[in-house]
Amino acid sequence: MTTDFNGLGLSTKVIEAVAAAGYSKPTDIQAQAIPHVLQKKDIIGIAQTGTGKTASFVLPMLTLLESGRARARMPRTLILEPTRELAAQVHENFEKYGKNHRLSVALLIGGVSFEEQNKVLDRGADVLIATPGRMLDQFERGRILLTGVDILVIDEADRMLDMGFIPDIERICGLLPPRRQTLFFSATMPPEIQRLTSRFLRDPVRIEVARQNSTADTIEQRLVKVSNKPEDKRAVLRQLIRAEGGLTNAIIFCNRKRDVATLARSLERHGFSAGGLHGDMEQKARTETLDAFKANRLTLLVASDVAARGLDIPAVSHVFNFDVPTHAEDYVHRIGRTGRAGRSGVAVTLATPADGKYVDAITSLIRKDIPEVKPEGGAAEASTGPGETEERAPRTSRRTRGNRTEKTERSERQPEADRTPRAEQPPRAERAPRPEQPQRAERAETAPRADQAARPEREKPRRAHREDRFEEPSTSEGVDAKSPFGADGPVPAFLLRASKLS
Ligand code: AMP
């Protein structure tokens, strides 16, 4: 196998940008996919995030785009991503690897005003990165002509399936020139996805890189047994965080969205620098929280699997599983957020008596036991500390809104200034835990209704109609399946801009 980037057929500009990014060796998926992409072959890449799959299509696309130029409203290439964050991440990849090119890259995602997006499209985009819903909205408005698309990338296809985007994908494929090149990526290949590939790909090269089911040796794993009571779990978590000498930052995973909000507020109230990230948050708050965490302005990121999946957050010293994940692969994925690139990391999982079967599934998947440890100082601190009484049930003063209806669509079209951002606490700037604060009443504007039962991820419906879908699955986290989050807040500048890569 090729051991450096020189033998793959990439252009000099791309190789220079890769070297500047500090990568000396292609990953498996890159080494296998890049030569085929450059030969204009269709690809089925079976690979998860973290394998370097983004660069496996971005690098050869940059090389291929060096000839030809963009025309107004006729993008030359189209990349479909299931979520706004992933779309933004691919955009960042184009900026990083395309720094020696002069290409125009447009981002077309929900939560961004149409006006801004139209300006970019009117100027002509070499690369259009879009979520399927917004892409079709723009097409229906006559803002995009898809007849000039030479390369289509469908990324994270299995997530698209989970989120009900497959009908949109089928429609988009039908709108593109049949003689295009299609690069298709998915972590798994369920039958619905296989049907899609056999319908829309021509003689594809299939590339599969090893599914991650082992955990890096650089991660120290621990199991802490706790009671079922959420307030006890929170108390143990605080104790563990305080006892960790080398904690520089941590991601704390919860299984449910409503627990993300509750736990983040609780930690804040107890003096920690903490923020929450889950699918029902408006886009602005998500971006702010993520940016603050990446920039070390926020120490603890409380997240749901869905919100955190696929996000590239380097250098995390600790991962805490506030809940044991119900799917064993999620454990591997979660703890893989620490101990990256040879660094050491710590992953601590809180397990209640009811979690036994999930822990067993994890240990059999990773083929090792997770050593049990007791929190320092023995039993957990008293669970009735500051703020505990008000943490139990998040109040909701406003119901998360209903389906993506005409009304929602209309509200997306309103100018940014007309939109009312939801109350969301900005992330705290402090990095170290602060002294305990006096209790204060929390407003739970964004908290979902507590009376709706959680449903496990695999049970969530695969939505079939465009009107019914959003850009993130939500039923998995069990609160409100129909929240059109993100449509009503101001939009961060980086999501609005078109970039001239130069
Ligand atoms: P991805 O699977 O595309 O989300 O990439 C996961 C991470 O791997 C990102 O932080 C990339 O910047 C990084 N990466 C991509 N290609 C390479 C490479 N050849 N060597 C080292 N890291 C890489």
Short mmCIF file of C-alpha atoms and ligand atoms in Angstrom, two decimals:
data_model
loop_
_atom_site.label_atom_id
_atom_site.label_comp_id
_atom_site.label_asym_id
_atom_site.label_seq_id
_atom_site.Cartn_x
_atom_site.Cartn_y
_atom_site.Cartn_z
CA MET A 1 0.00 0.00 0.00
CA THR A 2 1.12 3.55 -0.71
CA THR A 3 2.88 4.96 2.29
CA ASP A 4 2.77 8.64 1.42
CA PHE A 5 0.53 11.04 -0.47
CA ASN A 6 2.84 11.36 -3.51
CA GLY A 7 1.88 8.11 -5.17
CA LEU A 8 -1.87 8.67 -5.20
CA GLY A 9 -2.10 10.94 -8.22
CA LEU A 10 -3.05 14.10 -6.32
CA SER A 11 -2.02 17.48 -7.70
CA THR A 12 1.00 19.34 -6.34
CA LYS A 13 -1.22 22.03 -4.79
CA VAL A 14 -3.16 19.41 -2.88
CA ILE A 15 -0.05 17.54 -1.75
CA GLU A 16 1.41 20.80 -0.47
CA ALA A 17 -1.74 21.60 1.48
CA VAL A 18 -1.79 18.12 3.00
CA ALA A 19 1.84 18.49 4.04
CA ALA A 20 1.02 21.88 5.58
CA ALA A 21 -1.80 20.21 7.53
CA GLY A 22 0.86 17.93 9.00
CA TYR A 23 -0.31 14.64 7.49
CA SER A 24 2.49 12.46 6.22
CA LYS A 25 0.65 9.23 5.49
CA PRO A 26 -2.75 8.58 3.96
CA THR A 27 -5.22 6.65 6.08
CA ASP A 28 -6.56 3.34 4.73
CA ILE A 29 -9.66 4.83 3.19
CA GLN A 30 -7.62 7.65 1.62
CA ALA A 31 -5.02 5.30 0.14
CA GLN A 32 -7.71 3.07 -1.30
CA ALA A 33 -10.26 5.63 -2.48
CA ILE A 34 -8.20 8.53 -3.85
CA PRO A 35 -6.75 6.79 -6.95
CA HIS A 36 -10.21 5.53 -7.96
CA VAL A 37 -11.84 8.92 -7.44
CA LEU A 38 -9.16 10.48 -9.64
CA GLN A 39 -9.98 7.89 -12.31
CA LYS A 40 -13.57 9.15 -12.19
CA LYS A 41 -14.91 5.89 -10.79
CA ASP A 42 -18.00 5.66 -8.60
CA ILE A 43 -17.16 4.65 -5.04
CA ILE A 44 -18.94 2.96 -2.16
CA GLY A 45 -16.82 3.73 0.89
CA ILE A 46 -17.80 1.84 4.00
CA ALA A 47 -16.11 3.82 6.68
CA GLN A 48 -16.94 5.61 9.88
CA THR A 49 -16.01 9.11 10.86
CA GLY A 50 -12.55 9.24 12.35
CA THR A 51 -11.08 7.15 9.52
CA GLY A 52 -10.10 10.20 7.47
CA LYS A 53 -12.94 9.63 5.02
CA THR A 54 -13.61 13.35 4.49
CA ALA A 55 -10.17 13.93 3.02
CA SER A 56 -10.62 10.77 0.92
CA PHE A 57 -13.13 12.68 -1.19
CA VAL A 58 -12.08 16.30 -0.61
CA LEU A 59 -8.47 15.81 -1.77
CA PRO A 60 -9.22 14.17 -5.14
CA MET A 61 -12.15 16.55 -5.71
CA LEU A 62 -9.80 19.50 -5.31
CA THR A 63 -7.45 17.93 -7.82
CA LEU A 64 -10.24 17.29 -10.32
CA LEU A 65 -11.68 20.79 -9.88
CA GLU A 66 -8.42 22.39 -10.95
CA SER A 67 -9.63 22.23 -14.53
CA GLY A 68 -12.82 24.05 -15.48
CA ARG A 69 -14.66 26.83 -13.75
CA ALA A 70 -17.97 27.52 -12.03
CA ARG A 71 -20.95 29.14 -13.71
CA ALA A 72 -23.68 31.13 -12.02
CA ARG A 73 -26.20 28.95 -10.19
CA MET A 74 -24.61 25.80 -11.62
CA PRO A 75 -22.49 24.11 -8.98
CA ARG A 76 -19.87 21.75 -10.36
CA THR A 77 -19.93 19.37 -7.45
CA LEU A 78 -22.50 18.62 -4.76
CA ILE A 79 -21.84 17.15 -1.32
CA LEU A 80 -24.84 16.05 0.73
CA GLU A 81 -24.45 15.84 4.49
CA PRO A 82 -27.10 14.82 7.04
CA THR A 83 -26.45 17.61 9.54
CA ARG A 84 -25.39 21.21 9.51
CA GLU A 85 -22.39 20.53 11.68
CA LEU A 86 -21.08 17.86 9.34
CA ALA A 87 -21.66 20.16 6.38
CA ALA A 88 -19.72 22.90 8.18
CA GLN A 89 -16.95 20.43 8.95
CA VAL A 90 -16.60 19.43 5.30
CA HIS A 91 -16.49 23.13 4.46
CA GLU A 92 -13.60 23.53 6.89
CA ASN A 93 -11.83 20.65 5.16
CA PHE A 94 -12.12 22.46 1.83
CA GLU A 95 -10.63 25.55 3.41
CA LYS A 96 -7.77 23.57 4.92
CA TYR A 97 -6.84 21.43 1.93
CA GLY A 98 -7.89 23.98 -0.69
CA LYS A 99 -5.77 26.81 0.61
CA ASN A 100 -3.67 26.78 -2.58
CA HIS A 101 -6.72 26.86 -4.83
CA ARG A 102 -9.09 29.59 -5.89
CA LEU A 103 -12.32 27.72 -5.63
CA SER A 104 -15.68 28.95 -4.48
CA VAL A 105 -17.32 26.73 -1.88
CA ALA A 106 -20.94 27.34 -0.86
CA LEU A 107 -22.64 26.00 2.21
CA LEU A 108 -26.38 25.47 1.92
CA ILE A 109 -27.83 24.49 5.25
CA GLY A 110 -30.97 25.08 7.27
CA GLY A 111 -30.98 27.99 9.66
CA VAL A 112 -29.19 30.27 7.20
CA SER A 113 -31.15 32.93 5.35
CA PHE A 114 -31.97 32.19 1.72
CA GLU A 115 -30.82 35.63 0.71
CA GLU A 116 -27.24 35.00 1.74
CA GLN A 117 -27.19 31.61 0.11
CA ASN A 118 -28.60 33.00 -3.11
CA LYS A 119 -25.81 35.54 -3.39
CA VAL A 120 -23.24 32.79 -3.18
CA LEU A 121 -25.03 30.60 -5.68
CA ASP A 122 -25.49 33.48 -8.10
CA ARG A 123 -21.76 34.06 -8.15
CA GLY A 124 -21.17 30.41 -9.09
CA ALA A 125 -19.96 27.65 -6.80
CA ASP A 126 -17.35 25.03 -7.57
CA VAL A 127 -18.46 23.06 -4.56
CA LEU A 128 -21.91 23.08 -2.99
CA ILE A 129 -22.13 21.46 0.44
CA ALA A 130 -25.73 21.02 1.50
CA THR A 131 -28.21 19.28 3.72
CA PRO A 132 -30.81 17.56 1.53
CA GLY A 133 -33.86 19.56 2.68
CA ARG A 134 -32.34 22.96 2.12
CA MET A 135 -30.86 21.84 -1.16
CA LEU A 136 -34.31 20.84 -2.49
CA ASP A 137 -35.91 24.01 -1.16
CA GLN A 138 -33.45 26.06 -3.14
CA PHE A 139 -33.90 23.93 -6.21
CA GLU A 140 -37.67 24.33 -6.03
CA ARG A 141 -37.24 28.08 -5.83
CA GLY A 142 -35.28 27.89 -9.06
CA ARG A 143 -32.09 29.09 -7.42
CA ILE A 144 -29.94 26.17 -8.47
CA LEU A 145 -29.46 24.33 -11.70
CA LEU A 146 -28.15 20.86 -11.11
CA THR A 147 -27.27 20.05 -14.68
CA GLY A 148 -23.64 21.06 -14.24
CA VAL A 149 -22.87 18.70 -11.35
CA ASP A 150 -20.01 16.39 -12.29
CA ILE A 151 -19.44 14.85 -8.88
CA LEU A 152 -22.01 13.96 -6.25
CA VAL A 153 -20.92 12.96 -2.76
CA ILE A 154 -23.45 11.32 -0.45
CA ASP A 155 -21.86 11.22 2.97
CA GLU A 156 -23.05 9.34 6.07
CA ALA A 157 -25.78 7.60 4.08
CA ASP A 158 -26.89 5.43 6.97
CA ARG A 159 -27.52 8.50 9.06
CA MET A 160 -29.47 9.98 6.17
CA LEU A 161 -31.60 6.85 6.32
CA ASP A 162 -32.15 7.18 10.06
CA MET A 163 -33.18 10.76 9.57
CA GLY A 164 -35.68 10.06 6.83
CA PHE A 165 -33.68 11.74 4.07
CA ILE A 166 -33.64 8.87 1.61
CA PRO A 167 -36.62 10.11 -0.45
CA ASP A 168 -34.85 13.48 -0.74
CA ILE A 169 -31.64 11.78 -1.82
CA GLU A 170 -33.49 9.77 -4.43
CA ARG A 171 -35.08 12.91 -5.75
CA ILE A 172 -31.81 14.78 -5.89
CA CYS A 173 -30.11 11.89 -7.69
CA GLY A 174 -32.88 12.01 -10.29
CA LEU A 175 -32.25 15.72 -10.87
CA LEU A 176 -28.55 15.31 -11.57
CA PRO A 177 -26.98 14.46 -14.91
CA PRO A 178 -26.85 10.67 -15.27
CA ARG A 179 -23.23 10.78 -16.40
CA ARG A 180 -21.94 12.18 -13.14
CA GLN A 181 -19.49 10.53 -10.77
CA THR A 182 -20.99 9.43 -7.43
CA LEU A 183 -19.01 8.95 -4.22
CA PHE A 184 -21.07 7.25 -1.58
CA PHE A 185 -20.05 6.86 2.07
CA SER A 186 -21.78 4.98 4.84
CA ALA A 187 -20.65 3.35 8.06
CA THR A 188 -23.05 0.46 7.55
CA MET A 189 -24.88 -0.97 4.56
CA PRO A 190 -28.45 -1.87 5.52
CA PRO A 191 -30.69 -3.14 2.67
CA GLU A 192 -32.27 0.28 2.01
CA ILE A 193 -28.81 1.74 1.47
CA GLN A 194 -27.75 -1.12 -0.78
CA ARG A 195 -30.85 -0.56 -2.90
CA LEU A 196 -29.91 3.08 -3.23
CA THR A 197 -26.39 2.29 -4.39
CA SER A 198 -27.54 -0.28 -6.92
CA ARG A 199 -29.97 2.25 -8.33
CA PHE A 200 -27.76 5.30 -8.53
CA LEU A 201 -24.15 4.17 -8.81
CA ARG A 202 -22.50 2.83 -11.93
CA ASP A 203 -20.10 -0.04 -11.55
CA PRO A 204 -18.86 1.24 -8.19
CA VAL A 205 -15.58 0.30 -6.54
CA ARG A 206 -16.34 -0.94 -3.05
CA ILE A 207 -13.88 0.04 -0.33
CA GLU A 208 -14.33 -1.09 3.21
CA VAL A 209 -12.13 -0.05 6.09
CA ALA A 210 -12.16 -1.88 9.37
CA ARG A 211 -15.07 -1.12 11.61
CA GLN A 212 -13.89 0.23 14.89
CA ASN A 213 -14.73 -2.24 17.60
CA SER A 214 -11.68 -2.01 19.73
CA THR A 215 -10.60 0.76 22.02
CA ALA A 216 -7.20 2.44 21.89
CA ASP A 217 -4.63 1.38 24.46
CA THR A 218 -4.02 5.04 25.16
CA ILE A 219 -7.41 5.27 26.88
CA GLU A 220 -7.66 4.33 30.52
CA GLN A 221 -11.17 2.97 31.02
CA ARG A 222 -12.99 2.90 34.33
CA LEU A 223 -16.40 1.83 35.52
CA VAL A 224 -18.08 3.47 38.51
CA LYS A 225 -21.19 1.89 39.98
CA VAL A 226 -23.92 4.33 40.93
CA SER A 227 -27.53 4.21 42.03
CA ASN A 228 -30.41 4.82 39.65
CA LYS A 229 -31.21 8.22 41.12
CA PRO A 230 -30.23 11.02 38.74
CA GLU A 231 -29.25 13.35 41.61
CA ASP A 232 -26.91 10.68 42.98
CA LYS A 233 -25.39 10.18 39.54
CA ARG A 234 -24.83 13.91 39.21
CA ALA A 235 -23.20 14.03 42.64
CA VAL A 236 -20.86 11.15 41.77
CA LEU A 237 -19.99 12.80 38.48
CA ARG A 238 -19.04 16.05 40.20
CA GLN A 239 -16.93 14.14 42.65
CA LEU A 240 -15.15 12.30 39.84
CA ILE A 241 -14.49 15.49 37.91
CA ARG A 242 -13.09 17.24 40.98
CA ALA A 243 -10.88 14.27 41.80
CA GLU A 244 -9.34 14.11 38.31
CA GLY A 245 -5.97 15.79 38.48
CA GLY A 246 -5.17 15.83 34.77
CA LEU A 247 -8.58 16.90 33.49
CA THR A 248 -8.17 19.67 30.96
CA ASN A 249 -11.53 19.21 29.27
CA ALA A 250 -14.16 16.53 29.01
CA ILE A 251 -17.13 15.39 26.99
CA ILE A 252 -19.93 14.00 29.12
CA PHE A 253 -22.36 11.81 27.21
CA CYS A 254 -26.01 11.40 28.12
CA ASN A 255 -28.44 9.08 26.38
CA ARG A 256 -31.29 11.58 26.31
CA LYS A 257 -31.55 15.19 25.20
CA ARG A 258 -33.46 16.29 28.25
CA ASP A 259 -30.69 14.91 30.47
CA VAL A 260 -28.11 16.88 28.50
CA ALA A 261 -29.91 20.11 29.32
CA THR A 262 -30.47 19.18 32.95
CA LEU A 263 -26.94 17.99 33.57
CA ALA A 264 -25.31 20.97 31.89
CA ARG A 265 -27.38 23.35 34.00
CA SER A 266 -26.63 21.37 37.13
CA LEU A 267 -22.89 21.44 36.51
CA GLU A 268 -22.99 25.16 35.86
CA ARG A 269 -24.90 25.69 39.04
CA HIS A 270 -22.24 23.75 40.87
CA GLY A 271 -19.58 26.08 39.56
CA PHE A 272 -18.25 24.15 36.58
CA SER A 273 -17.62 25.59 33.18
CA ALA A 274 -20.16 23.49 31.30
CA GLY A 275 -22.35 23.68 28.21
CA GLY A 276 -24.82 21.36 26.56
CA LEU A 277 -25.02 20.13 22.96
CA HIS A 278 -28.11 18.32 21.74
CA GLY A 279 -30.26 18.14 18.68
CA ASP A 280 -33.08 20.41 19.79
CA MET A 281 -30.87 23.40 20.40
CA GLU A 282 -30.97 26.19 17.91
CA GLN A 283 -28.06 26.30 15.53
CA LYS A 284 -26.52 29.44 16.99
CA ALA A 285 -26.31 27.97 20.47
CA ARG A 286 -24.89 24.70 19.12
CA THR A 287 -22.18 26.48 17.20
CA GLU A 288 -21.31 28.77 20.09
CA THR A 289 -21.05 25.92 22.54
CA LEU A 290 -18.94 23.83 20.22
CA ASP A 291 -16.64 26.70 19.37
CA ALA A 292 -16.22 27.57 23.04
CA PHE A 293 -15.31 23.98 23.83
CA LYS A 294 -12.85 23.70 20.95
CA ALA A 295 -11.24 26.99 22.01
CA ASN A 296 -10.94 25.82 25.63
CA ARG A 297 -13.32 28.49 26.88
CA LEU A 298 -15.61 25.74 28.06
CA THR A 299 -14.25 22.82 30.06
CA LEU A 300 -17.14 20.38 30.07
CA LEU A 301 -19.27 19.60 27.05
CA VAL A 302 -22.40 17.66 27.94
CA ALA A 303 -23.63 16.01 24.75
CA SER A 304 -25.98 13.51 23.24
CA ASP A 305 -24.61 10.93 20.83
CA VAL A 306 -26.50 12.41 17.96
CA ALA A 307 -25.20 15.93 18.47
CA ALA A 308 -21.64 14.79 19.02
CA ARG A 309 -21.42 12.14 16.32
CA GLY A 310 -19.02 12.90 13.56
CA LEU A 311 -17.76 16.11 15.12
CA ASP A 312 -14.05 16.50 14.99
CA ILE A 313 -12.93 17.66 18.41
CA PRO A 314 -9.25 17.00 18.95
CA ALA A 315 -7.49 16.75 22.32
CA VAL A 316 -10.12 15.78 24.84
CA SER A 317 -8.54 14.60 28.10
CA HIS A 318 -11.59 12.85 29.56
CA VAL A 319 -14.82 11.27 28.46
CA PHE A 320 -17.57 10.54 30.96
CA ASN A 321 -20.51 8.33 30.17
CA PHE A 322 -23.15 9.76 32.44
CA ASP A 323 -25.34 6.98 31.01
CA VAL A 324 -24.12 3.66 29.68
CA PRO A 325 -24.84 3.70 25.95
CA THR A 326 -27.48 1.17 24.97
CA HIS A 327 -25.63 0.32 21.76
CA ALA A 328 -22.20 -1.06 22.41
CA GLU A 329 -20.68 0.57 19.30
CA ASP A 330 -21.61 3.96 20.72
CA TYR A 331 -19.31 3.24 23.66
CA VAL A 332 -16.37 2.75 21.31
CA HIS A 333 -17.29 5.87 19.45
CA ARG A 334 -17.78 7.97 22.59
CA ILE A 335 -14.57 7.03 24.33
CA GLY A 336 -12.67 7.37 21.05
CA ARG A 337 -13.06 11.13 21.58
CA THR A 338 -10.18 10.93 24.02
CA GLY A 339 -6.79 9.27 23.66
CA ARG A 340 -6.53 10.43 20.04
CA ALA A 341 -3.33 10.68 18.04
CA GLY A 342 -1.24 8.85 20.63
CA ARG A 343 -2.28 11.13 23.50
CA SER A 344 -3.45 9.50 26.70
CA GLY A 345 -7.04 9.80 27.81
CA VAL A 346 -9.43 8.67 30.50
CA ALA A 347 -12.94 7.30 29.96
CA VAL A 348 -15.19 6.88 32.97
CA THR A 349 -18.57 5.20 32.73
CA LEU A 350 -21.26 5.51 35.39
CA ALA A 351 -23.29 2.31 35.54
CA THR A 352 -26.51 1.75 37.46
CA PRO A 353 -27.68 -1.73 38.49
CA ALA A 354 -30.03 -1.71 35.49
CA ASP A 355 -27.14 -1.16 33.07
CA GLY A 356 -25.60 -4.61 33.58
CA LYS A 357 -26.64 -6.00 30.21
CA TYR A 358 -25.36 -2.97 28.35
CA VAL A 359 -22.01 -3.14 30.12
CA ASP A 360 -21.80 -6.85 29.20
CA ALA A 361 -22.49 -6.03 25.57
CA ILE A 362 -19.72 -3.43 25.63
CA THR A 363 -17.13 -5.68 27.23
CA SER A 364 -17.86 -8.44 24.76
CA LEU A 365 -17.55 -6.01 21.85
CA ILE A 366 -14.26 -4.53 23.01
CA ARG A 367 -13.10 -7.92 24.30
CA LYS A 368 -11.87 -6.60 27.60
CA ASP A 369 -13.24 -5.80 31.03
CA ILE A 370 -13.64 -2.26 32.23
CA PRO A 371 -12.01 -2.06 35.66
CA GLU A 372 -14.36 -0.91 38.38
CA VAL A 373 -13.21 1.94 40.58
CA LYS A 374 -14.79 3.66 43.55
CA PRO A 375 -15.05 7.44 43.51
CA GLU A 376 -12.32 9.00 45.61
CA GLY A 377 -13.47 9.54 49.18
CA GLY A 378 -15.83 6.55 49.12
CA ALA A 379 -19.54 7.20 48.82
CA ALA A 380 -20.87 10.00 46.72
CA GLU A 381 -21.37 13.41 48.23
CA ALA A 382 -24.80 14.20 49.55
CA SER A 383 -27.20 14.45 46.68
CA THR A 384 -29.07 17.40 48.10
CA GLY A 385 -26.39 19.94 47.39
CA PRO A 386 -26.95 23.35 45.89
CA GLY A 387 -29.56 23.40 43.23
CA GLU A 388 -30.54 19.76 43.45
CA THR A 389 -34.13 20.41 44.31
CA GLU A 390 -34.73 22.38 41.16
CA GLU A 391 -32.91 20.09 38.78
CA ARG A 392 -35.20 17.17 38.72
CA ALA A 393 -37.78 18.02 36.14
CA PRO A 394 -36.85 20.64 33.62
CA ARG A 395 -39.73 23.07 33.29
CA THR A 396 -40.93 23.99 29.91
CA SER A 397 -42.41 27.37 29.44
CA ARG A 398 -42.73 26.95 25.73
CA ARG A 399 -43.50 23.79 23.90
CA THR A 400 -41.05 22.80 21.28
CA ARG A 401 -42.92 23.40 18.11
CA GLY A 402 -44.60 20.98 15.83
CA ASN A 403 -43.74 19.44 12.54
CA ARG A 404 -41.88 21.05 9.69
CA THR A 405 -44.99 22.53 8.24
CA GLU A 406 -45.74 25.33 5.85
CA LYS A 407 -45.54 27.64 8.82
CA THR A 408 -42.08 26.47 9.69
CA GLU A 409 -40.97 26.80 6.13
CA ARG A 410 -42.29 30.34 6.10
CA SER A 411 -40.50 31.22 9.27
CA GLU A 412 -37.26 30.02 7.70
CA ARG A 413 -37.73 32.52 4.95
CA GLN A 414 -38.13 35.46 7.26
CA PRO A 415 -35.22 37.83 7.60
CA GLU A 416 -32.86 36.96 10.40
CA ALA A 417 -33.86 39.98 12.45
CA ASP A 418 -37.44 38.74 12.67
CA ARG A 419 -36.48 35.59 14.38
CA THR A 420 -36.58 35.18 18.09
CA PRO A 421 -33.63 33.29 19.47
CA ARG A 422 -34.50 30.84 22.16
CA ALA A 423 -33.16 31.56 25.60
CA GLU A 424 -29.89 29.73 25.83
CA GLN A 425 -27.21 30.30 28.34
CA PRO A 426 -24.00 31.39 26.64
CA PRO A 427 -21.07 29.21 27.57
CA ARG A 428 -19.09 30.35 30.55
CA ALA A 429 -15.63 31.56 29.90
CA GLU A 430 -14.03 30.09 32.99
CA ARG A 431 -12.06 26.96 32.52
CA ALA A 432 -11.55 25.81 36.09
CA PRO A 433 -14.41 24.86 38.38
CA ARG A 434 -15.55 27.93 40.28
CA PRO A 435 -16.64 28.10 43.88
CA GLU A 436 -20.18 26.95 44.44
CA GLN A 437 -22.75 29.56 43.61
CA PRO A 438 -25.90 30.46 45.45
CA GLN A 439 -28.95 28.76 44.12
CA ARG A 440 -30.77 30.57 41.40
CA ALA A 441 -33.95 29.88 39.59
CA GLU A 442 -33.26 28.42 36.18
CA ARG A 443 -35.36 29.17 33.19
CA ALA A 444 -35.84 26.10 31.13
CA GLU A 445 -37.02 27.70 27.91
CA THR A 446 -35.30 25.17 25.75
CA ALA A 447 -35.95 22.18 27.92
CA PRO A 448 -38.21 19.70 26.28
CA ARG A 449 -41.31 18.36 27.94
CA ALA A 450 -40.42 15.95 30.63
CA ASP A 451 -43.59 13.97 30.27
CA GLN A 452 -42.71 12.37 26.98
CA ALA A 453 -41.13 8.98 27.21
CA ALA A 454 -37.75 8.19 25.74
CA ARG A 455 -37.48 5.75 22.90
CA PRO A 456 -34.28 3.97 22.02
CA GLU A 457 -32.51 5.08 18.83
CA ARG A 458 -33.19 1.93 16.83
CA GLU A 459 -36.91 2.32 17.30
CA LYS A 460 -37.16 5.67 15.74
CA PRO A 461 -39.28 5.88 12.65
CA ARG A 462 -37.67 6.27 9.30
CA ARG A 463 -39.59 9.24 8.05
CA ALA A 464 -40.74 9.16 4.51
CA HIS A 465 -41.99 12.63 3.74
CA ARG A 466 -40.03 15.79 3.40
CA GLU A 467 -42.52 17.70 5.47
CA ASP A 468 -41.81 15.32 8.31
CA ARG A 469 -38.10 15.50 8.49
CA PHE A 470 -35.51 17.69 10.09
CA GLU A 471 -31.81 17.73 9.90
CA GLU A 472 -31.25 15.64 12.96
CA PRO A 473 -32.98 12.61 14.36
CA SER A 474 -34.75 13.46 17.53
CA THR A 475 -36.95 10.62 18.61
CA SER A 476 -33.87 8.66 19.57
CA GLU A 477 -33.41 10.99 22.40
CA GLY A 478 -36.94 10.59 23.29
CA VAL A 479 -38.32 14.01 23.85
CA ASP A 480 -39.89 15.71 20.94
CA ALA A 481 -39.77 14.13 17.56
CA LYS A 482 -40.92 17.22 15.80
CA SER A 483 -38.82 20.15 16.76
CA PRO A 484 -37.65 22.24 13.82
CA PHE A 485 -34.70 23.50 15.81
CA GLY A 486 -32.51 26.04 14.33
CA ALA A 487 -34.98 27.68 12.07
CA ASP A 488 -35.54 30.68 14.22
CA GLY A 489 -32.25 31.97 15.46
CA PRO A 490 -29.62 34.33 14.19
CA VAL A 491 -26.96 32.57 12.22
CA PRO A 492 -23.27 32.48 13.00
CA ALA A 493 -21.19 34.33 10.48
CA PHE A 494 -19.14 31.33 9.45
CA LEU A 495 -22.22 29.51 8.24
CA LEU A 496 -23.19 32.41 6.05
CA ARG A 497 -20.02 32.98 4.23
CA ALA A 498 -18.94 31.70 0.92
CA SER A 499 -15.26 31.09 0.83
CA LYS A 500 -12.93 31.92 -1.95
CA LEU A 501 -10.17 29.48 -1.41
CA SER A 502 -6.92 31.15 -2.20
P1 AMP B 1 -12.75 12.17 9.32
O1 AMP B 1 -12.87 10.69 9.39
O2 AMP B 1 -12.76 12.68 7.93
O3 AMP B 1 -13.77 12.84 10.21
O4 AMP B 1 -11.31 12.57 9.89
C1 AMP B 1 -10.96 12.36 11.22
C2 AMP B 1 -9.71 13.13 11.62
O5 AMP B 1 -8.54 12.60 10.99
C3 AMP B 1 -9.74 14.60 11.28
O6 AMP B 1 -9.28 15.32 12.40
C4 AMP B 1 -8.75 14.75 10.16
O7 AMP B 1 -8.18 16.03 10.15
C5 AMP B 1 -7.74 13.67 10.49
N1 AMP B 1 -7.01 13.15 9.32
C6 AMP B 1 -7.48 13.04 8.07
N2 AMP B 1 -6.54 12.50 7.28
C7 AMP B 1 -5.46 12.25 8.03
C8 AMP B 1 -4.17 11.68 7.78
N3 AMP B 1 -3.81 11.25 6.58
N4 AMP B 1 -3.32 11.58 8.80
C9 AMP B 1 -3.69 11.99 10.04
N5 AMP B 1 -4.89 12.53 10.35
C10 AMP B 1 -5.77 12.66 9.36
#
